[in-house]
Structure formats: C-alpha cells, structure tokens
PDB file of C-alpha atoms in Angstrom:
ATOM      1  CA  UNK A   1     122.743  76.641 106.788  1.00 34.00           C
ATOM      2  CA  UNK A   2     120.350  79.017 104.825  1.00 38.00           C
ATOM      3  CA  UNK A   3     116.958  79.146 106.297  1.00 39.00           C
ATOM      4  CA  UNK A   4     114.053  78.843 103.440  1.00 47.00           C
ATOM      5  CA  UNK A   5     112.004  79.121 105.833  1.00 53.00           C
ATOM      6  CA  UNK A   6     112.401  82.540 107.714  1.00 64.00           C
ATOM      7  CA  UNK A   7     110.040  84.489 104.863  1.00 80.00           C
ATOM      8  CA  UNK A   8     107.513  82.142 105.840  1.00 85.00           C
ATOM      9  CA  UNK A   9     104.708  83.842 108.384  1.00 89.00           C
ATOM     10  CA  UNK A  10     102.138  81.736 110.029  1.00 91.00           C
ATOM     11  CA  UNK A  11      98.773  82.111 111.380  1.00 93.00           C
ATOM     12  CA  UNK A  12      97.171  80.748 114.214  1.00 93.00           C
ATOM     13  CA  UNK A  13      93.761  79.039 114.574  1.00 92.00           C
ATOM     14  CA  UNK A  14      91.953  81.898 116.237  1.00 95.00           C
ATOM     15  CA  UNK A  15      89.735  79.556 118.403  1.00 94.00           C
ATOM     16  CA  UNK A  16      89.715  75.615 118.778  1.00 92.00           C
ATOM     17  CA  UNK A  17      87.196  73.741 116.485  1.00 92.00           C
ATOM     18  CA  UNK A  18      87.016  71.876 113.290  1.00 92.00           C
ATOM     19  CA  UNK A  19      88.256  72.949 109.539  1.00 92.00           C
ATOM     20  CA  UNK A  20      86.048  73.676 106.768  1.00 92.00           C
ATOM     21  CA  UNK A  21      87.706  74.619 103.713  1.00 91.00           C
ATOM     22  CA  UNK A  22      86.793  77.852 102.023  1.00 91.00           C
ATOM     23  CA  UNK A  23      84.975  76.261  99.465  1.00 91.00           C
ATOM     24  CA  UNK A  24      82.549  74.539 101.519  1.00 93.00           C
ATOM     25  CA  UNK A  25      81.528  77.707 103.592  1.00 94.00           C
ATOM     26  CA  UNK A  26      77.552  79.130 102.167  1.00 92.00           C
ATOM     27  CA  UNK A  27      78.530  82.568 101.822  1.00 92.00           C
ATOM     28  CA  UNK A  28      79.432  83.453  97.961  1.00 92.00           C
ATOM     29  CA  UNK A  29      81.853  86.442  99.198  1.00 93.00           C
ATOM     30  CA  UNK A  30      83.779  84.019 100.638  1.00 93.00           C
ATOM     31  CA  UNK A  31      83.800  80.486  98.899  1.00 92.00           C
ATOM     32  CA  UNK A  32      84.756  82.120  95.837  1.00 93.00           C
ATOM     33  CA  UNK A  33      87.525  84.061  97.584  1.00 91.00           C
ATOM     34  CA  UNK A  34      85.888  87.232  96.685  1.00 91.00           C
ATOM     35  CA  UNK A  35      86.875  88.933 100.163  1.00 93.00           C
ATOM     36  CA  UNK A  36      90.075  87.394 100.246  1.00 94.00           C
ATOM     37  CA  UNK A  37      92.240  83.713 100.445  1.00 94.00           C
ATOM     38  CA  UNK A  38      92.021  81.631 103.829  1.00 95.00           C
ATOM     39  CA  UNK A  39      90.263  79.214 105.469  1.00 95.00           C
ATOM     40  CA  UNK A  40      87.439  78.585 108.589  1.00 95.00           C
ATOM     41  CA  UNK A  41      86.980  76.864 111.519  1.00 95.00           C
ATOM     42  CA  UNK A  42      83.932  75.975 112.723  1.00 95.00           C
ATOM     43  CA  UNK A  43      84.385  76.978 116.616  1.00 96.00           C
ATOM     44  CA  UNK A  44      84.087  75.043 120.085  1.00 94.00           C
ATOM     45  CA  UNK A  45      84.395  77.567 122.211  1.00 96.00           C
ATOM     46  CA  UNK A  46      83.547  81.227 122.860  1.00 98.00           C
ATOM     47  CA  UNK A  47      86.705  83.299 122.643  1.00 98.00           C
ATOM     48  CA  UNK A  48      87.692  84.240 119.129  1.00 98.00           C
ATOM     49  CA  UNK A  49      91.591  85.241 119.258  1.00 97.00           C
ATOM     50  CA  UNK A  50      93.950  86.987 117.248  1.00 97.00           C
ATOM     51  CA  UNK A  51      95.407  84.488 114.494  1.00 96.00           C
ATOM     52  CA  UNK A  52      99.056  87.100 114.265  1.00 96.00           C
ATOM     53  CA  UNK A  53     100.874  89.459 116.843  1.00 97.00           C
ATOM     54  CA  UNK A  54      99.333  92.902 114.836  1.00 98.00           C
ATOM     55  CA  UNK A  55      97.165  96.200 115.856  1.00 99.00           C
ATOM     56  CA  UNK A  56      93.294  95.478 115.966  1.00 99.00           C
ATOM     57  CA  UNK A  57      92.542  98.234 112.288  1.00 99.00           C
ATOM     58  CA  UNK A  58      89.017  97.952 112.652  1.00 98.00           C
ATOM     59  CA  UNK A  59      86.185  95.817 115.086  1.00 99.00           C
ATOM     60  CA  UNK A  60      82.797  96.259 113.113  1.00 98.00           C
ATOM     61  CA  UNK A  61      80.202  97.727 115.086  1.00 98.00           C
ATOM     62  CA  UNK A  62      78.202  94.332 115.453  1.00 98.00           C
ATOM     63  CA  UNK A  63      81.335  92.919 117.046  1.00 98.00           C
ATOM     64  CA  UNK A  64      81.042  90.066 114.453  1.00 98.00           C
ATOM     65  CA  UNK A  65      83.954  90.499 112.617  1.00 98.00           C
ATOM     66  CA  UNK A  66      87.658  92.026 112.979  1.00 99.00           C
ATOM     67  CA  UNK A  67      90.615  92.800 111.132  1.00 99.00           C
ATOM     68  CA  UNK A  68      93.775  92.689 112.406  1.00 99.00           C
ATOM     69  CA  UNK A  69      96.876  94.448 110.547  1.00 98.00           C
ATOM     70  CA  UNK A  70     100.710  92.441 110.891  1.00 96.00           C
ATOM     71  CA  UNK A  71     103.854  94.451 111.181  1.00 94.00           C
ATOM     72  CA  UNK A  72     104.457  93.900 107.615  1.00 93.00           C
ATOM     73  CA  UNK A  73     101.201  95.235 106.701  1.00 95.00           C
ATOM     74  CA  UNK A  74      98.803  92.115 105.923  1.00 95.00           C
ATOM     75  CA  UNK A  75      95.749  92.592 107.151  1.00 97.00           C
ATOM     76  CA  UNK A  76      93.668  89.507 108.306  1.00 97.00           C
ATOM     77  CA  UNK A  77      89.817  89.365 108.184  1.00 98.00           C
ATOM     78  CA  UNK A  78      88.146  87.612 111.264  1.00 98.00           C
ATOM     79  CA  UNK A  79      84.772  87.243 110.258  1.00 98.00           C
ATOM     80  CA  UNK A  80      82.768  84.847 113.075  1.00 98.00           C
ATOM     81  CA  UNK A  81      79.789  82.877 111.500  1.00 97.00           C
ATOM     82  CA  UNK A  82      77.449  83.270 108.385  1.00 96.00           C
ATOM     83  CA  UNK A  83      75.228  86.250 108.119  1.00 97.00           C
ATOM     84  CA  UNK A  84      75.643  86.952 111.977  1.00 98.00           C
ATOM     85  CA  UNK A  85      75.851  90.312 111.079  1.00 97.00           C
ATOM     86  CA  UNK A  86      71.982  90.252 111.058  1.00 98.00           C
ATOM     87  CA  UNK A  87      72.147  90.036 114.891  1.00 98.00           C
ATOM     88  CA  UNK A  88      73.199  93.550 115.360  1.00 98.00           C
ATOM     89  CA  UNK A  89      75.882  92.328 118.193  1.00 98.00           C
ATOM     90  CA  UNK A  90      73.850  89.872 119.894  1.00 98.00           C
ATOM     91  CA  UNK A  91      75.916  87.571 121.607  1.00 98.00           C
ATOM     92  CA  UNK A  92      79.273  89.141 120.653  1.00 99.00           C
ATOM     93  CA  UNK A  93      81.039  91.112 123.451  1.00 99.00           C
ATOM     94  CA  UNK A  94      83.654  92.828 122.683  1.00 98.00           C
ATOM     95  CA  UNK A  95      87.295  92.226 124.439  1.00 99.00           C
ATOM     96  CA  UNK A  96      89.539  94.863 122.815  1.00 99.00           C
ATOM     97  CA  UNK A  97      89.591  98.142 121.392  1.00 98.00           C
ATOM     98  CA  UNK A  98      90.603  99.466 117.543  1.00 98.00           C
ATOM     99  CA  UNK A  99      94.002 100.826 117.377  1.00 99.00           C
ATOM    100  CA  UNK A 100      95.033  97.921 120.543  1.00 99.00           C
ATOM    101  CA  UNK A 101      98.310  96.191 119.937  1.00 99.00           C
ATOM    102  CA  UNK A 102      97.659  91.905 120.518  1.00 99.00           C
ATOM    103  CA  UNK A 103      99.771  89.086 120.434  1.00 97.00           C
ATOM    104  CA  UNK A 104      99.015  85.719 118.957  1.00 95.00           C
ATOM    105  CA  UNK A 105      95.815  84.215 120.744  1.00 94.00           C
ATOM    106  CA  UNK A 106      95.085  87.398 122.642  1.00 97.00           C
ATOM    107  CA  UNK A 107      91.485  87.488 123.185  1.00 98.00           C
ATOM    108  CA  UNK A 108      89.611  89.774 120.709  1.00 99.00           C
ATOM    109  CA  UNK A 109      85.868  88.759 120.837  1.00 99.00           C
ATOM    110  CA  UNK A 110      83.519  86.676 122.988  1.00 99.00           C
ATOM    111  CA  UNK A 111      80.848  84.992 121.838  1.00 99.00           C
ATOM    112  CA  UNK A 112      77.481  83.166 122.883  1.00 98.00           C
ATOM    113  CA  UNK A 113      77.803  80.218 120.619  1.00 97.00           C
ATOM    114  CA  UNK A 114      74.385  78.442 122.680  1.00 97.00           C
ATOM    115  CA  UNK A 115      72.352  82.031 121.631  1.00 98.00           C
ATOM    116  CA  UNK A 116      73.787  82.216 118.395  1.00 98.00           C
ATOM    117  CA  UNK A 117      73.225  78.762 117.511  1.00 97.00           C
ATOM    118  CA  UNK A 118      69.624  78.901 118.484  1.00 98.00           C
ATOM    119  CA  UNK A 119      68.690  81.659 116.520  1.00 98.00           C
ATOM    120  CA  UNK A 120      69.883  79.329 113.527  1.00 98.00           C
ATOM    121  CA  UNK A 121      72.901  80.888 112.424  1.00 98.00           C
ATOM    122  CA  UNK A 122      76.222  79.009 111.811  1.00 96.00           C
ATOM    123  CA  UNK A 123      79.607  80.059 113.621  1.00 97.00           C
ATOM    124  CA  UNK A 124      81.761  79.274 110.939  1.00 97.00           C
ATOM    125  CA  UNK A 125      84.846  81.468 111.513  1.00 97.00           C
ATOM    126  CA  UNK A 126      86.712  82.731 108.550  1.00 97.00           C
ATOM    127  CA  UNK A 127      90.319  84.036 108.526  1.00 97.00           C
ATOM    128  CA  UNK A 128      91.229  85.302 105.157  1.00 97.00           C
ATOM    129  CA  UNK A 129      93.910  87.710 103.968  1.00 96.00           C
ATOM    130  CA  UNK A 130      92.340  90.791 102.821  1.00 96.00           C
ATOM    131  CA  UNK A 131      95.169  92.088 100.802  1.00 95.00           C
ATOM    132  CA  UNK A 132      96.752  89.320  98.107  1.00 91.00           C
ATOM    133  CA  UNK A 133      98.190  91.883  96.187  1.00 92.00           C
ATOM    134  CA  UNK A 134     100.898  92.244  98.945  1.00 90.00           C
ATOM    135  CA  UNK A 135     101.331  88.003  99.757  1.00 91.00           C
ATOM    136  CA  UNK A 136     102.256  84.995  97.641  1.00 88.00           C
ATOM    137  CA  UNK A 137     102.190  81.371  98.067  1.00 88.00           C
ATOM    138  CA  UNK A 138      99.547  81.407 100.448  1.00 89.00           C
ATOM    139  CA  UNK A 139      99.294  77.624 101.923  1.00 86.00           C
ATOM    140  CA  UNK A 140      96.168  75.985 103.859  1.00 88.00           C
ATOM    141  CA  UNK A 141      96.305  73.562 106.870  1.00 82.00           C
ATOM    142  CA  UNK A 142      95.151  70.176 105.547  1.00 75.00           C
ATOM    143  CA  UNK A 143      94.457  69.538 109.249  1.00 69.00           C
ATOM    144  CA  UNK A 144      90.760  68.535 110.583  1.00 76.00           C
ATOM    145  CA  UNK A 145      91.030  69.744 113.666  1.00 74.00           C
ATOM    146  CA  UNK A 146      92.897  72.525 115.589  1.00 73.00           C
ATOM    147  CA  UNK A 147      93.740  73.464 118.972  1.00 69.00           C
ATOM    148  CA  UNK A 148      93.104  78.017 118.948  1.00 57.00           C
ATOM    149  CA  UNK A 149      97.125  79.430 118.777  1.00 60.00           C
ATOM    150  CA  UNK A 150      98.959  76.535 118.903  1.00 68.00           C
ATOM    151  CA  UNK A 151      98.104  75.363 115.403  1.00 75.00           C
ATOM    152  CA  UNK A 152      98.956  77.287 112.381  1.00 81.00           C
ATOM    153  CA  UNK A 153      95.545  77.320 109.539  1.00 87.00           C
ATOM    154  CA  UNK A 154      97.921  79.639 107.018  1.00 91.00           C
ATOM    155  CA  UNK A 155     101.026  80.063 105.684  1.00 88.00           C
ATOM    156  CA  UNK A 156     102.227  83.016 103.358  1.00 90.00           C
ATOM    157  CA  UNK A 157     104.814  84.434 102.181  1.00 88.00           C
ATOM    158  CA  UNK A 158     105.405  88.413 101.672  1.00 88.00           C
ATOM    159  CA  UNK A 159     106.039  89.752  97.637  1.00 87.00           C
TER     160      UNK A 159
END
C-alpha cells in the first residue's frame, strides 16, 4: 500500500493553550506572514517546548524567542508573546543551551506567565517556519484547543 503520507512532517503544540490564527495575532511581522507561515497558541502554562525533534540554532538573548533547526533543515521560529522582547528576559529562564539536540516537547524555555501578564504584555506563542523557500503545502490545525506535544498545529511537506 503506498504511503502518501510519509513526506508529511508534523509539528507539535509547543505548550498547552488555545489557537489564534496568524491573522488575528497584533504584530504586523507576523499576521502578514512577513517572518514566516504558522500559527499561535495563546499558552496555559509556563514551559514552552520544542514543536520537532531538531538542534536548538539560536535562543535570543532575552530568552523570548527560539529557533529550532529539523534534520531536514527547516528551521522553526518560537517566538513567546507580543513585544516581550521589551522585557529584556524578565520572566523567561532559560532551559537549554544553542547547539543542544531536543526531542519533541523537550523543555526549551520557562516562563512567568503571572509577571508577564501583569506588566500588560500578551503570551501569544508563535511557531512559524522561517524558511518557505525549502517547504510546500504547509497546513494549519483548525483545532481550538491543544494539549503541548501531543497535538500537531502544522503540517508541511519538504520541496
């Protein structure tokens, strides 16, 4: 039985929480899929996971955001909340190193959602693939709701 299937690579929810479709997140970069194609979850709970087995390519220095690279090259943007970079790593701690090797749902990042939230900034959590030129028929949950690494967000497929 052919498999149509097995060029099909998933990723994980990177933390348990509620969809929001791309469009509907307030930062320009990413509702117009400047940065990239994905999706976001708006989290609820503090540990942000990997969404694919990959090596961690680069934790900003802020610890709000990560990209992780797959086997086959895609790299995946992590980027936890809207404009948290303007809290120079407050409530973001740090699990893993650049260069680490994780599995799906390894823990990457911890967060302080209570801080975060109450200096008015919004956790949306974005997971979009950086590099298009190298995927096609990228597919979005339609799901509301997911459970971290036990529900896929993406699908794509590699050119």
């Amino acid at each position: 039985m052919l498999n149509i299937f097995r060029d099909t690579f998933q990723v994980m929810s990177p933390v348990n929480g509620n969809i929001v479709n791309l469009t509907n997140v307030p930062d320009r970069m990413f509702s117009e899929e400047i940065v990239g194609k994905g999706i976001a979850v708006d989290p609820l709970e503090d540990i942000i996971r990997s969404p694919i087995d990959g090596k961690i390519k680069l934790i900003f220095d802020t610890n709000h955001a990560f990209v992780v690279t797959s086997k086959k090259g895609i790299e995946l943007l992590v980027h936890i909340g809207i404009d948290t970079i303007e809290l120079n790593g407050e409530g973001f701690k740090r699990l893993v190193k650049e260069g680490d090797f994780v599995k799906t749902g390894d823990p990457i990042i911890k967060i302080n959602r209570q801080e975060i939230v109450n200096k008015g900034y919004k956790l949306t959590t974005l997971v979009v693939i950086t590099n298009l030129e190298n995927v096609k028929d990228v597919i979005c949950t339609r799901d509301t709701c997911v459970f971290g690494s036990k529900n896929f967000i993406m699908t794509y497929k590699i050119k």
